[in-house]
Tab-separated table of C-alpha atoms in Angstrom:
chain	number	residue	atom	x	y	z
A	221	MET	CA	-6.714	24.105	2.735
A	222	THR	CA	-3.227	25.178	1.776
A	223	THR	CA	-0.098	23.132	1.191
A	224	LEU	CA	3.215	23.456	3.027
A	225	CYS	CA	6.397	22.128	1.457
A	226	ILE	CA	8.884	20.523	3.827
A	227	SER	CA	12.451	20.081	2.640
A	228	GLY	CA	12.846	16.565	3.965
A	229	GLY	CA	11.641	13.273	2.607
A	230	ARG	CA	12.292	9.555	2.503
A	231	LYS	CA	16.057	10.025	2.120
A	232	GLN	CA	16.060	11.969	5.419
A	233	LYS	CA	13.886	9.236	6.983
A	234	VAL	CA	10.731	11.375	7.255
A	235	SER	CA	7.681	9.158	7.659
A	236	PRO	CA	3.992	10.060	7.259
A	237	GLY	CA	3.510	9.926	11.040
A	238	ASP	CA	6.329	12.395	11.730
A	239	ILE	CA	4.647	15.369	10.079
A	240	PRO	CA	1.272	15.370	11.863
A	241	GLY	CA	3.076	14.397	15.063
A	242	ALA	CA	5.222	17.514	14.835
A	243	LEU	CA	2.256	19.709	13.926
A	244	ILE	CA	-0.042	18.422	16.635
A	245	SER	CA	2.485	18.340	19.476
A	246	LYS	CA	4.521	21.484	18.761
A	247	VAL	CA	1.945	23.819	17.287
A	248	ALA	CA	-1.137	22.696	19.206
A	249	ILE	CA	-3.027	22.079	15.969
A	250	THR	CA	-5.700	19.404	16.115
A	251	GLY	CA	-5.663	16.468	13.718
A	252	ILE	CA	-8.766	17.838	11.994
A	253	ASN	CA	-6.629	20.700	10.625
A	254	VAL	CA	-4.157	18.361	8.893
A	255	GLY	CA	-5.009	16.914	5.495
A	256	LYS	CA	-3.201	14.930	2.835
A	257	ILE	CA	0.497	14.162	3.224
A	258	ASP	CA	2.766	13.300	0.274
A	259	ILE	CA	6.350	12.240	0.907
A	260	PHE	CA	8.920	12.102	-1.889
A	261	ASP	CA	12.648	11.336	-1.790
A	262	PHE	CA	13.859	14.807	-0.782
A	263	TRP	CA	10.734	16.818	0.112
A	264	SER	CA	7.238	16.395	1.516
A	265	TYR	CA	3.927	18.182	1.197
A	266	VAL	CA	1.267	18.518	3.876
A	267	SER	CA	-2.146	20.152	3.536
A	268	VAL	CA	-3.359	22.209	6.476
A	269	LYS	CA	-6.371	24.444	6.948
A	270	ARG	CA	-5.680	28.033	5.965
A	271	ASN	CA	-6.536	29.452	9.385
A	272	VAL	CA	-3.631	27.531	10.999
A	273	ALA	CA	-1.142	27.595	8.100
A	274	GLY	CA	0.808	30.632	9.323
A	275	LYS	CA	1.118	29.212	12.812
A	276	ALA	CA	2.215	25.822	11.460
A	277	PHE	CA	4.758	27.382	9.105
A	278	LYS	CA	6.383	29.563	11.774
A	279	ARG	CA	6.592	26.805	14.344
A	280	LEU	CA	7.880	24.078	12.023
A	281	LYS	CA	10.461	26.426	10.535
A	282	LYS	CA	12.012	26.773	13.993
A	283	GLY	CA	11.719	23.088	14.857
A	284	ARG	CA	12.868	19.757	13.560
A	285	PHE	CA	11.410	20.213	10.082
A	286	ARG	CA	12.703	22.955	7.821
A	287	LEU	CA	10.107	24.401	5.498
A	288	ASN	CA	11.178	25.551	2.068
A	289	THR	CA	8.994	28.206	0.484
A	290	SER	CA	10.495	27.655	-2.973
A	291	CYS	CA	9.009	24.174	-3.478
């Protein structure tokens, strides 16, 4: 597993269901590939399997969620 940092959290109204929903629907990743999700005020973390991390990162960066590599 690897962790992706999403620059969006509770203050931007990101909920725990939003992140896997975006991953599963937009990237065609199955729920088995998504792990723990932590949401803080201004950022969120999601664990994904390493073999789909690149695909998830590229797709989410273009979509509704903006990923921040400096987290």
